[in-house]
MMTF fields as JSON, N, C-alpha, C and O atoms, coordinates in Angstrom:
{
  "mmtfVersion": "1.0.0",
  "mmtfProducer": "UNKNOWN",
  "numBonds": 619,
  "numAtoms": 620,
  "numGroups": 155,
  "numChains": 1,
  "numModels": 1,
  "chainsPerModel": [1],
  "groupsPerChain": [155],
  "chainIdList": ["A"],
  "bondAtomList": [4, 2, 8, 6, 12, 10, 16, 14, 20, 18, 24, 22, 28, 26, 32, 30, 36, 34, 40, 38, 44, 42, 48, 46, 52, 50, 56, 54, 60, 58, 64, 62, 68, 66, 72, 70, 76, 74, 80, 78, 84, 82, 88, 86, 92, 90, 96, 94, 100, 98, 104, 102, 108, 106, 112, 110, 116, 114, 120, 118, 124, 122, 128, 126, 132, 130, 136, 134, 140, 138, 144, 142, 148, 146, 152, 150, 156, 154, 160, 158, 164, 162, 168, 166, 172, 170, 176, 174, 180, 178, 184, 182, 188, 186, 192, 190, 196, 194, 200, 198, 204, 202, 208, 206, 212, 210, 216, 214, 220, 218, 224, 222, 228, 226, 232, 230, 236, 234, 240, 238, 244, 242, 248, 246, 252, 250, 256, 254, 260, 258, 264, 262, 268, 266, 272, 270, 276, 274, 280, 278, 284, 282, 288, 286, 292, 290, 296, 294, 300, 298, 304, 302, 308, 306, 312, 310, 316, 314, 320, 318, 324, 322, 328, 326, 332, 330, 336, 334, 340, 338, 344, 342, 348, 346, 352, 350, 356, 354, 360, 358, 364, 362, 368, 366, 372, 370, 376, 374, 380, 378, 384, 382, 388, 386, 392, 390, 396, 394, 400, 398, 404, 402, 408, 406, 412, 410, 416, 414, 420, 418, 424, 422, 428, 426, 432, 430, 436, 434, 440, 438, 444, 442, 448, 446, 452, 450, 456, 454, 460, 458, 464, 462, 468, 466, 472, 470, 476, 474, 480, 478, 484, 482, 488, 486, 492, 490, 496, 494, 500, 498, 504, 502, 508, 506, 512, 510, 516, 514, 520, 518, 524, 522, 528, 526, 532, 530, 536, 534, 540, 538, 544, 542, 548, 546, 552, 550, 556, 554, 560, 558, 564, 562, 568, 566, 572, 570, 576, 574, 580, 578, 584, 582, 588, 586, 592, 590, 596, 594, 600, 598, 604, 602, 608, 606, 612, 610, 616, 614],
  "bondOrderList": [1, 1, 1, 1, 1, 1, 1, 1, 1, 1, 1, 1, 1, 1, 1, 1, 1, 1, 1, 1, 1, 1, 1, 1, 1, 1, 1, 1, 1, 1, 1, 1, 1, 1, 1, 1, 1, 1, 1, 1, 1, 1, 1, 1, 1, 1, 1, 1, 1, 1, 1, 1, 1, 1, 1, 1, 1, 1, 1, 1, 1, 1, 1, 1, 1, 1, 1, 1, 1, 1, 1, 1, 1, 1, 1, 1, 1, 1, 1, 1, 1, 1, 1, 1, 1, 1, 1, 1, 1, 1, 1, 1, 1, 1, 1, 1, 1, 1, 1, 1, 1, 1, 1, 1, 1, 1, 1, 1, 1, 1, 1, 1, 1, 1, 1, 1, 1, 1, 1, 1, 1, 1, 1, 1, 1, 1, 1, 1, 1, 1, 1, 1, 1, 1, 1, 1, 1, 1, 1, 1, 1, 1, 1, 1, 1, 1, 1, 1, 1, 1, 1, 1, 1, 1],
  "groupList": [{"groupName": "UNK", "atomNameList": ["N", "CA", "C", "O"], "elementList": ["N", "C", "C", "O"], "formalChargeList": [0, 0, 0, 0], "bondAtomList": [1, 0, 2, 1, 3, 2], "bondOrderList": [1, 1, 2], "singleLetterCode": "X", "chemCompType": "L-PEPTIDE LINKING"}],
  "groupTypeList": [0, 0, 0, 0, 0, 0, 0, 0, 0, 0, 0, 0, 0, 0, 0, 0, 0, 0, 0, 0, 0, 0, 0, 0, 0, 0, 0, 0, 0, 0, 0, 0, 0, 0, 0, 0, 0, 0, 0, 0, 0, 0, 0, 0, 0, 0, 0, 0, 0, 0, 0, 0, 0, 0, 0, 0, 0, 0, 0, 0, 0, 0, 0, 0, 0, 0, 0, 0, 0, 0, 0, 0, 0, 0, 0, 0, 0, 0, 0, 0, 0, 0, 0, 0, 0, 0, 0, 0, 0, 0, 0, 0, 0, 0, 0, 0, 0, 0, 0, 0, 0, 0, 0, 0, 0, 0, 0, 0, 0, 0, 0, 0, 0, 0, 0, 0, 0, 0, 0, 0, 0, 0, 0, 0, 0, 0, 0, 0, 0, 0, 0, 0, 0, 0, 0, 0, 0, 0, 0, 0, 0, 0, 0, 0, 0, 0, 0, 0, 0, 0, 0, 0, 0, 0, 0],
  "groupIdList": [1, 2, 3, 4, 5, 6, 7, 8, 9, 10, 11, 12, 13, 14, 15, 16, 17, 18, 19, 20, 21, 22, 23, 24, 25, 26, 27, 28, 29, 30, 31, 32, 33, 34, 35, 36, 37, 38, 39, 40, 41, 42, 43, 44, 45, 46, 47, 48, 49, 50, 51, 52, 53, 54, 55, 56, 57, 58, 59, 60, 61, 62, 63, 64, 65, 66, 67, 68, 69, 70, 71, 72, 73, 74, 75, 76, 77, 78, 79, 80, 81, 82, 83, 84, 85, 86, 87, 88, 89, 90, 91, 92, 93, 94, 95, 96, 97, 98, 99, 100, 101, 102, 103, 104, 105, 106, 107, 108, 109, 110, 111, 112, 113, 114, 115, 116, 117, 118, 119, 120, 121, 122, 123, 124, 125, 126, 127, 128, 129, 130, 131, 132, 133, 134, 135, 136, 137, 138, 139, 140, 141, 142, 143, 144, 145, 146, 147, 148, 149, 150, 151, 152, 153, 154, 155],
  "secStructList": [7, 7, 7, 7, 7, 7, 7, 7, 3, 3, 3, 7, 7, 2, 2, 2, 2, 6, 6, 6, 1, 7, 7, 2, 2, 2, 2, 2, 2, 6, 1, 4, 4, 4, 4, 7, 3, 3, 3, 3, 3, 3, 7, 7, 2, 2, 2, 2, 2, 2, 2, 6, 1, 7, 7, 7, 1, 3, 3, 3, 3, 3, 3, 3, 6, 6, 3, 3, 3, 3, 3, 3, 3, 3, 3, 7, 7, 1, 1, 1, 7, 7, 3, 3, 3, 3, 3, 7, 7, 6, 6, 1, 1, 7, 2, 2, 2, 2, 2, 2, 2, 2, 2, 2, 2, 2, 2, 2, 0, 0, 0, 0, 0, 7, 1, 3, 3, 3, 7, 7, 3, 3, 6, 6, 7, 2, 2, 2, 2, 2, 2, 2, 2, 2, 2, 2, 7, 5, 7, 7, 7, 5, 7, 1, 1, 3, 3, 7, 7, 3, 3, 3, 6, 6, 7],
  "xCoordList": [0.988, 0.303, 0.967, 1.856, 0.427, 1.483, 0.93, -0.19, 2.049, 1.816, 0.866, 0.953, 0.118, -1.044, -0.044, 0.676, -0.321, -0.098, -1.062, -1.827, -1.05, -2.018, -1.714, -0.565, -2.641, -2.358, -4.216, -5.113, -4.079, -5.295, -4.75, -3.608, -5.746, -5.696, -7.317, -8.44, -6.998, -8.384, -7.975, -7.168, -8.971, -8.974, -9.52, -10.453, -9.08, -9.466, -10.302, -9.926, -12.015, -12.352, -12.369, -11.755, -13.241, -13.08, -13.661, -12.941, -14.868, -14.987, -14.544, -15.355, -13.379, -12.4, -11.557, -11.185, -11.284, -10.513, -11.228, -10.454, -12.129, -13.375, -13.648, -14.464, -12.998, -13.089, -15.084, -16.102, -14.532, -15.994, -16.738, -17.813, -15.636, -16.07, -15.408, -15.559, -14.662, -13.865, -13.188, -13.034, -12.351, -10.783, -9.974, -9.882, -9.154, -7.568, -6.888, -5.884, -6.663, -5.743, -6.292, -5.374, -7.479, -7.531, -7.148, -6.807, -7.163, -7.36, -5.574, -5.038, -4.817, -3.647, -2.838, -1.791, -3.072, -2.397, -3.029, -2.287, -4.434, -4.605, -5.36, -4.665, -6.241, -5.915, -5.164, -5.68, -3.837, -2.989, -3.175, -3.835, -3.218, -3.537, -5.013, -5.04, -5.97, -7.019, -7.485, -8.51, -6.135, -6.015, -5.622, -5.875, -4.71, -3.914, -4.761, -5.839, -3.755, -4.436, -3.533, -2.36, -3.905, -2.979, -2.914, -3.905, -2.239, -2.118, -1.206, -0.207, -1.139, -0.775, -0.226, -0.568, 0.666, 1.42, 2.565, 3.13, 2.873, 3.18, 4.568, 5.155, 5.377, 6.607, 7.751, 7.641, 8.854, 10.036, 10.849, 10.986, 11.296, 11.618, 12.875, 12.98, 13.676, 14.378, 13.607, 14.326, 12.098, 11.574, 10.977, 10.603, 10.765, 10.049, 10.751, 10.452, 12.0, 12.975, 13.504, 14.045, 13.305, 13.705, 12.382, 12.372, 11.326, 10.305, 10.296, 9.721, 11.067, 11.118, 10.901, 11.26, 10.053, 9.349, 9.798, 10.202, 9.792, 10.426, 9.435, 8.224, 10.098, 9.704, 8.835, 9.286, 7.572, 6.363, 6.314, 6.939, 5.22, 5.145, 4.585, 5.018, 3.345, 2.675, 2.919, 2.435, 3.524, 3.799, 3.261, 3.77, 2.012, 1.582, 1.545, 1.143, 2.024, 2.229, 1.349, 0.981, 0.973, 0.47, 1.082, 1.463, 1.132, 2.165, 1.186, 0.134, 2.116, 1.544, 2.971, 4.039, 2.463, 3.969, 5.276, 6.404, 4.887, 5.967, 7.034, 8.056, 5.898, 6.496, 5.551, 4.321, 6.478, 5.462, 4.699, 5.516, 3.523, 2.846, 2.025, 1.56, 1.893, 1.168, 1.766, 2.577, 1.827, 2.22, 1.703, 1.764, 0.541, -0.182, 0.444, 0.905, 0.388, 1.414, 0.396, -0.661, 0.778, 0.395, 0.961, 1.536, 1.189, 1.788, 0.783, -0.405, 1.117, 0.709, 0.888, 2.055, -0.038, 0.208, 0.085, 0.095, -0.1, 0.515, -0.865, -0.919, -1.907, -3.401, -4.303, -5.504, -3.834, -4.785, -5.104, -5.4, -5.07, -4.996, -4.569, -4.331, -4.171, -3.295, -3.073, -3.995, -1.966, -2.067, -1.809, -0.993, -2.553, -2.116, -1.515, -1.639, -1.02, -0.511, -0.397, -0.017, -0.879, -1.072, -0.066, -0.023, 0.915, 2.311, 1.743, 1.827, 1.222, 0.969, 1.167, 0.456, 2.738, 2.946, 1.991, 1.145, 2.053, 0.97, 1.156, 2.184, -0.166, 0.029, 0.135, -0.177, 0.67, 0.827, -0.395, -0.398, -1.481, -2.657, -4.216, -4.289, -4.812, -6.516, -6.772, -6.671, -7.084, -7.664, -8.618, -8.951, -9.381, -10.452, -9.89, -10.325, -8.772, -8.356, -7.729, -7.919, -7.127, -6.302, -7.484, -7.254, -8.879, -9.577, -10.111, -10.474, -10.113, -10.563, -9.241, -9.62, -8.199, -6.967, -7.007, -6.855, -7.182, -7.091, -8.416, -8.362, -9.35, -10.728, -10.411, -10.852, -9.579, -9.163, -8.556, -8.698, -7.722, -6.631, -6.934, -6.315, -7.889, -8.804, -9.57, -9.469, -10.333, -11.334, -10.603, -11.096, -9.2, -8.432, -8.25, -8.753, -7.346, -6.687, -7.656, -7.426, -9.161, -9.934, -10.214, -10.258, -10.449, -10.828, -9.682, -10.014, -8.362, -7.247, -7.765, -7.454, -8.361, -8.229, -7.957, -8.073, -7.601, -7.094, -8.774, -9.824, -8.421, -9.314, -9.945, -11.158, -9.396, -9.686, -8.373, -7.301, -8.555, -7.555, -7.739, -8.763, -6.602, -6.637, -5.286, -4.197, -5.637, -4.975, -4.622, -5.482, -3.58, -3.342, -2.76, -1.585, -3.564, -3.253, -3.245, -4.086, -2.351, -2.051, -3.327, -3.817, -3.693, -5.46, -4.534, -5.382, -3.769, -3.524, -3.058, -2.476, -3.316, -3.481, -4.826, -5.438, -5.176, -6.999, -7.078, -7.91, -5.903, -6.351, -6.23, -7.047, -5.156, -5.263, -6.321, -7.094, -6.597, -8.154, -9.496, -10.374, -9.493, -10.878, -10.509, -11.409, -8.847, -8.6, -9.249, -10.445, -8.851, -9.054, -10.892, -11.498, -11.215, -12.847, -13.3, -14.147, -12.944, -13.121, -13.122, -13.905, -12.196, -12.22, -12.643, -12.489, -13.46, -14.556, -14.222, -14.706, -13.618, -12.962, -13.43, -13.526, -13.794, -14.811, -13.754, -13.318, -13.643, -12.888, -13.902, -15.084, -12.566, -12.941, -12.058, -12.504, -11.294, -10.894, -9.642, -8.778, -9.866, -9.221, -8.571, -8.913, -7.407, -7.241, -6.561, -7.027, -5.717, -5.181, -4.185, -3.749, -3.844, -2.726, -3.207, -3.139, -3.626, -3.722, -5.531, -6.295, -5.987, -6.892, -6.694, -5.901, -7.975, -7.585, -8.73, -9.446, -8.579, -9.623, -9.4, -8.291, -10.4, -11.07, -11.884, -12.79, -11.348, -12.387, -12.623, -11.517, -13.694, -13.675, -14.689, -15.423, -14.224, -14.537, -15.89, -16.004, -16.837, -18.406, -18.69, -19.772, -17.779, -17.835, -17.379, -17.261],
  "yCoordList": [-1.204, -0.014, 1.305, 1.588, 2.002, 3.452, 4.08, 3.883, 5.151, 5.617, 6.884, 7.594, 6.944, 8.363, 9.656, 9.761, 10.433, 11.75, 12.487, 13.226, 12.257, 12.96, 13.826, 13.974, 15.26, 16.253, 16.816, 17.224, 16.583, 17.151, 17.894, 17.761, 18.779, 19.393, 19.67, 19.728, 19.769, 19.774, 21.014, 21.051, 21.926, 22.975, 22.124, 21.344, 22.233, 21.567, 22.797, 23.966, 22.157, 23.075, 22.772, 21.881, 23.771, 24.062, 22.381, 21.628, 22.085, 20.671, 19.569, 18.68, 19.512, 18.118, 18.209, 17.138, 19.293, 19.126, 18.826, 18.511, 18.767, 18.648, 19.933, 19.974, 20.914, 22.499, 22.381, 22.334, 22.387, 22.909, 21.317, 21.202, 20.485, 19.187, 19.138, 18.229, 20.14, 20.165, 19.568, 18.87, 19.5, 18.567, 19.281, 20.259, 19.155, 20.047, 19.618, 20.328, 18.463, 17.774, 18.489, 18.871, 18.829, 19.649, 21.057, 21.725, 21.453, 22.867, 22.902, 23.583, 22.417, 22.241, 22.122, 22.768, 21.397, 20.75, 21.098, 21.197, 21.269, 21.856, 22.982, 23.767, 23.568, 25.051, 26.095, 27.017, 25.853, 26.915, 26.005, 26.848, 25.051, 24.321, 25.314, 25.267, 26.007, 25.844, 26.53, 26.488, 27.37, 28.491, 28.171, 28.824, 26.631, 26.047, 25.157, 24.659, 25.015, 23.989, 22.865, 23.12, 21.518, 20.808, 20.413, 20.947, 19.781, 19.515, 18.343, 18.334, 17.528, 15.964, 16.172, 16.969, 15.316, 14.831, 13.785, 13.529, 13.145, 12.106, 12.03, 12.706, 11.574, 11.745, 10.954, 9.777, 11.706, 10.629, 9.656, 9.94, 8.691, 8.072, 8.087, 7.131, 9.31, 9.898, 10.657, 11.213, 10.854, 11.681, 10.395, 10.572, 9.317, 8.152, 7.866, 7.888, 7.547, 6.812, 8.355, 7.927, 9.366, 10.265, 10.156, 10.383, 9.731, 9.686, 8.159, 7.768, 7.926, 6.622, 4.903, 3.899, 5.1, 4.114, 3.578, 4.427, 1.952, 1.706, 1.944, 1.812, 2.358, 2.764, 1.855, 0.79, 2.286, 1.25, 1.847, 2.84, 0.902, 1.438, 3.118, 3.985, 3.201, 4.706, 5.118, 4.476, 5.983, 6.907, 8.564, 9.572, 8.346, 9.709, 10.372, 9.714, 11.827, 12.348, 13.385, 14.226, 13.487, 14.998, 15.639, 15.208, 17.074, 18.014, 18.987, 19.336, 19.257, 21.043, 21.5, 21.032, 22.796, 23.678, 23.033, 23.032, 22.532, 21.831, 20.348, 19.67, 20.581, 19.335, 17.893, 17.889, 16.611, 15.782, 15.551, 15.643, 15.291, 14.943, 13.47, 12.95, 12.678, 11.577, 10.788, 11.501, 9.861, 8.913, 8.074, 7.404, 7.701, 6.827, 5.929, 6.458, 4.702, 4.002, 2.653, 2.324, 2.094, 0.998, 0.246, 0.943, -0.943, -1.735, -2.66, -2.601, -3.387, -4.175, -5.801, -6.147, -6.58, -7.826, -8.678, -9.844, -8.233, -9.21, -9.846, -10.916, -9.228, -9.941, -8.892, -9.141, -7.717, -6.286, -5.65, -4.456, -6.223, -5.826, -5.043, -5.822, -4.01, -3.496, -3.458, -3.613, -3.273, -3.826, -2.137, -1.482, -1.571, -0.139, 0.015, -0.86, 1.065, 1.475, 2.585, 3.454, 2.756, 4.639, 4.451, 3.527, 5.683, 6.002, 7.309, 8.328, 7.332, 8.79, 8.877, 8.599, 9.5, 9.532, 10.154, 10.851, 9.901, 10.292, 11.645, 12.321, 11.976, 13.814, 14.803, 15.987, 14.151, 15.235, 15.902, 17.132, 15.209, 15.722, 14.882, 13.709, 15.485, 15.194, 13.652, 13.328, 12.741, 11.359, 11.637, 10.75, 12.768, 12.78, 13.489, 13.289, 14.388, 14.337, 12.915, 12.551, 12.465, 11.15, 10.563, 10.19, 10.429, 9.388, 10.471, 9.893, 11.022, 12.71, 11.857, 10.99, 11.988, 11.522, 9.898, 9.536, 9.078, 7.98, 7.637, 6.999, 7.99, 8.004, 8.206, 7.503, 9.24, 10.105, 9.376, 9.316, 8.719, 8.234, 6.809, 6.217, 6.185, 4.697, 4.923, 4.247, 6.037, 6.426, 6.576, 6.075, 7.372, 7.749, 6.284, 5.914, 5.391, 4.033, 3.486, 2.896, 3.508, 2.648, 2.87, 2.015, 4.638, 5.503, 4.983, 4.591, 5.037, 4.924, 3.086, 2.586, 2.624, 1.391, -0.185, -1.136, -0.417, -1.233, -1.841, -1.315, -3.175, -4.209, -4.024, -3.81, -4.067, -3.765, -3.248, -2.866, -3.284, -2.86, -3.737, -4.411, -3.805, -4.416, -4.032, -3.615, -4.253, -3.934, -4.968, -5.828, -5.11, -6.175, -5.526, -5.199, -5.421, -4.752, -5.646, -6.492, -5.325, -6.095, -5.607, -4.482, -6.424, -6.607, -5.538, -4.654, -5.247, -4.762, -2.866, -2.074, -2.556, -1.205, -1.065, -1.35, -0.738, -0.146, 0.403, 0.077, 1.998, 3.433, 3.127, 3.687, 2.132, 2.129, 1.364, 1.828, 0.083, -0.557, 0.535, 0.354, 1.425, 2.37, 3.471, 4.269, 3.821, 4.707, 3.643, 3.89, 2.444, 1.568, 1.736, 1.99, 1.475, 1.288, 2.628, 2.523, 3.975, 5.128, 5.324, 6.133, 4.538, 4.679, 4.107, 4.383, 2.912, 2.187, 0.898, 0.002, 0.634, -0.931, -1.648, -1.13, -3.028, -3.536, -5.272, -6.045, -5.39, -6.738, -7.947, -8.041, -8.894, -9.854, -10.968, -12.077, -11.042, -12.279, -11.654, -10.847, -12.304, -11.629, -13.451, -14.62, -12.652, -14.2, -13.561, -12.531, -14.105, -13.286, -12.446, -11.829, -12.593, -11.245, -10.038, -8.814, -10.727, -9.808, -9.584, -10.499, -8.36, -8.424, -7.744, -6.85, -8.614, -8.242, -7.419, -7.922, -6.439, -5.263, -5.418, -5.704, -5.232, -5.092, -3.852, -3.262, -3.605, -2.366, -2.597, -2.725, -2.769, -3.345, -1.476, -0.635, -1.574, -0.503, 0.066, 1.209, -0.671, -0.513, -0.139, 0.377, -0.339, -0.539, 0.941, 1.313],
  "zCoordList": [0.077, -0.112, 0.078, 0.881, -0.733, -0.698, 0.303, 0.775, 0.756, 1.875, 1.478, 0.476, 2.341, 1.891, 2.46, 3.452, 1.502, 1.937, 2.508, 1.888, 4.041, 5.109, 5.147, 5.562, 4.676, 5.54, 5.778, 5.039, 6.957, 7.958, 9.072, 9.51, 9.556, 10.577, 11.436, 10.934, 12.533, 13.375, 14.625, 15.554, 14.09, 15.491, 16.788, 16.601, 17.799, 18.953, 19.311, 19.233, 19.892, 20.761, 22.463, 23.05, 23.024, 24.238, 24.776, 25.433, 24.401, 25.195, 24.369, 24.11, 23.927, 23.522, 24.973, 25.452, 25.596, 26.761, 27.779, 28.683, 28.063, 29.195, 29.947, 30.868, 29.566, 30.468, 30.603, 29.912, 32.207, 32.158, 33.388, 33.976, 33.303, 34.232, 35.483, 36.299, 35.629, 37.132, 37.182, 38.184, 36.066, 36.156, 36.383, 35.641, 37.344, 37.42, 36.863, 36.915, 36.02, 35.126, 33.989, 33.263, 33.541, 32.12, 32.34, 31.363, 33.237, 33.349, 33.554, 32.679, 34.34, 34.397, 33.29, 33.337, 32.207, 31.592, 30.078, 29.102, 29.993, 28.655, 28.774, 28.129, 29.126, 29.124, 28.384, 27.752, 28.53, 27.502, 26.548, 25.941, 25.818, 24.252, 23.627, 22.397, 24.121, 23.635, 22.515, 21.835, 22.506, 21.535, 20.128, 19.115, 20.287, 19.126, 18.469, 18.794, 17.056, 16.175, 16.133, 15.864, 16.378, 16.44, 14.771, 14.272, 13.848, 12.833, 12.301, 13.02, 11.519, 11.051, 9.706, 8.832, 9.728, 8.597, 8.733, 9.796, 7.39, 7.569, 7.933, 7.087, 8.728, 9.23, 8.556, 8.211, 8.403, 8.04, 8.995, 10.185, 8.534, 8.976, 10.437, 11.205, 10.545, 11.382, 12.397, 13.227, 12.573, 13.309, 13.806, 14.966, 13.442, 13.981, 15.366, 16.56, 14.458, 14.964, 16.607, 17.627, 16.515, 17.556, 18.687, 19.897, 17.793, 18.67, 20.057, 21.073, 19.375, 20.125, 19.743, 20.358, 18.283, 18.021, 16.668, 15.873, 16.171, 14.731, 13.785, 13.961, 12.606, 11.595, 10.696, 10.273, 10.403, 9.951, 8.68, 8.309, 7.803, 6.134, 5.961, 5.202, 7.079, 7.326, 8.661, 9.593, 8.825, 9.948, 9.938, 9.447, 10.704, 10.706, 12.186, 13.145, 12.326, 13.104, 13.631, 12.811, 14.727, 15.272, 16.319, 17.407, 15.676, 16.657, 16.541, 16.004, 17.356, 18.209, 18.3, 18.695, 17.681, 18.076, 17.463, 17.957, 16.369, 15.59, 16.413, 16.308, 17.153, 18.079, 17.955, 17.897, 17.928, 17.842, 19.042, 19.958, 19.533, 20.668, 20.624, 21.639, 18.786, 19.002, 18.172, 17.581, 17.833, 16.429, 16.605, 17.636, 14.933, 14.507, 13.225, 12.214, 13.416, 12.495, 11.695, 12.235, 10.633, 10.15, 9.444, 8.608, 9.234, 8.464, 7.647, 7.966, 6.763, 5.535, 6.478, 6.658, 6.949, 7.3, 6.64, 7.034, 5.179, 3.768, 3.445, 2.84, 3.824, 3.13, 2.731, 2.629, 2.489, 2.655, 4.079, 4.108, 5.006, 6.306, 6.906, 7.829, 7.321, 8.461, 9.41, 10.211, 9.808, 11.578, 11.965, 11.316, 13.024, 13.26, 15.063, 15.92, 15.204, 16.161, 16.376, 15.591, 18.045, 18.293, 19.36, 20.172, 19.219, 20.157, 20.716, 20.03, 21.814, 22.527, 24.292, 25.257, 24.06, 25.753, 26.426, 25.865, 28.054, 29.083, 29.164, 29.134, 29.288, 29.366, 28.355, 28.477, 27.186, 25.75, 25.346, 25.3, 25.032, 24.575, 25.447, 25.812, 25.517, 25.917, 25.536, 24.353, 26.461, 25.489, 24.842, 24.056, 24.843, 23.725, 22.288, 21.154, 22.71, 21.424, 20.573, 19.412, 21.39, 20.992, 20.199, 19.048, 20.763, 20.201, 18.767, 17.743, 18.783, 17.326, 16.516, 15.729, 16.614, 15.779, 15.453, 14.286, 16.344, 15.851, 15.053, 14.002, 15.477, 14.36, 13.077, 12.168, 12.906, 11.697, 10.788, 9.567, 11.672, 10.842, 10.58, 9.696, 11.323, 11.019, 9.586, 8.562, 9.827, 8.813, 7.536, 6.525, 7.459, 6.053, 5.459, 4.398, 6.416, 5.903, 5.35, 4.294, 5.928, 5.273, 3.752, 2.868, 3.625, 2.792, 1.666, 0.547, 2.106, 0.953, 0.345, -0.736, 1.134, 0.528, 1.159, 0.385, 2.558, 3.474, 3.596, 3.964, 3.101, 3.689, 4.926, 4.94, 5.816, 7.127, 8.226, 7.758, 9.295, 10.311, 11.165, 11.286, 11.93, 13.52, 14.441, 14.049, 15.485, 16.645, 17.366, 17.553, 17.822, 19.085, 20.304, 20.475, 20.953, 22.448, 23.931, 24.238, 24.556, 25.741, 26.602, 26.507, 27.284, 28.114, 29.281, 29.403, 29.866, 31.092, 30.284, 31.024, 29.224, 28.274, 28.112, 27.083, 28.864, 29.32, 28.495, 27.649, 28.23, 27.642, 26.319, 25.588, 25.619, 24.203, 23.887, 23.049, 24.444, 24.174, 24.018, 23.174, 24.757, 24.434, 23.702, 23.439, 23.114, 21.825, 21.12, 20.966, 20.593, 19.649, 19.186, 18.145, 20.403, 20.609, 20.109, 19.222, 20.458, 20.358, 18.716, 18.219, 17.873, 16.522, 15.784, 14.594, 16.273, 15.471, 15.843, 15.15, 16.629, 16.505, 17.574, 18.686, 17.306, 17.768, 18.179, 17.326, 19.422, 19.791, 19.13, 18.8, 19.152, 18.419, 19.252, 18.959, 19.905, 20.863, 21.698, 21.356, 22.865, 24.09, 24.728, 24.551, 25.567, 26.126, 27.611, 28.099, 28.082, 29.334, 29.555, 30.527, 28.102, 27.799, 26.748, 26.865, 25.873, 24.486, 24.327, 24.636, 23.852, 22.92, 21.675, 21.382, 20.682, 19.268, 18.047, 17.181, 18.318, 17.806, 16.175, 15.725, 15.44, 14.247, 13.749, 14.338, 12.542, 11.888, 10.664, 10.14, 9.639, 9.007, 7.95, 8.469, 6.534, 5.847, 6.185, 6.627, 5.994, 6.796, 7.918, 8.198, 8.712, 10.452, 10.771, 11.939]
}
């Protein structure tokens, strides 16, 4: 699958940060960001390595003030399905913003012709499971260590 030329941006609204919910974390960490715009772009291999992740076929970064704050990746597993990965360091962006970008990334991959998407996530990583479900993934199997979630083009 060819690397998509993903040039998308998302202006983050006040509600995306949970402002008004009484969350001290949201006020402390995210209020200063409210007037800013996040942007996305395809990352070059050196940026992915600098972010601390291996390079995949598709490396899509979310940036704020020219700093990479999240990395979404995909790799063809050989049968048209793409294995997807989300790498978002704690407290860099609010979970709601992460959900929006994960959904946008998954939608775009399917628009570009992926047969389907799958994510294998450790059971103990509940935050990643929530992100995948927010992006439209559905749990298929689970054992003591791993959860496998998938998303189809019409799903």
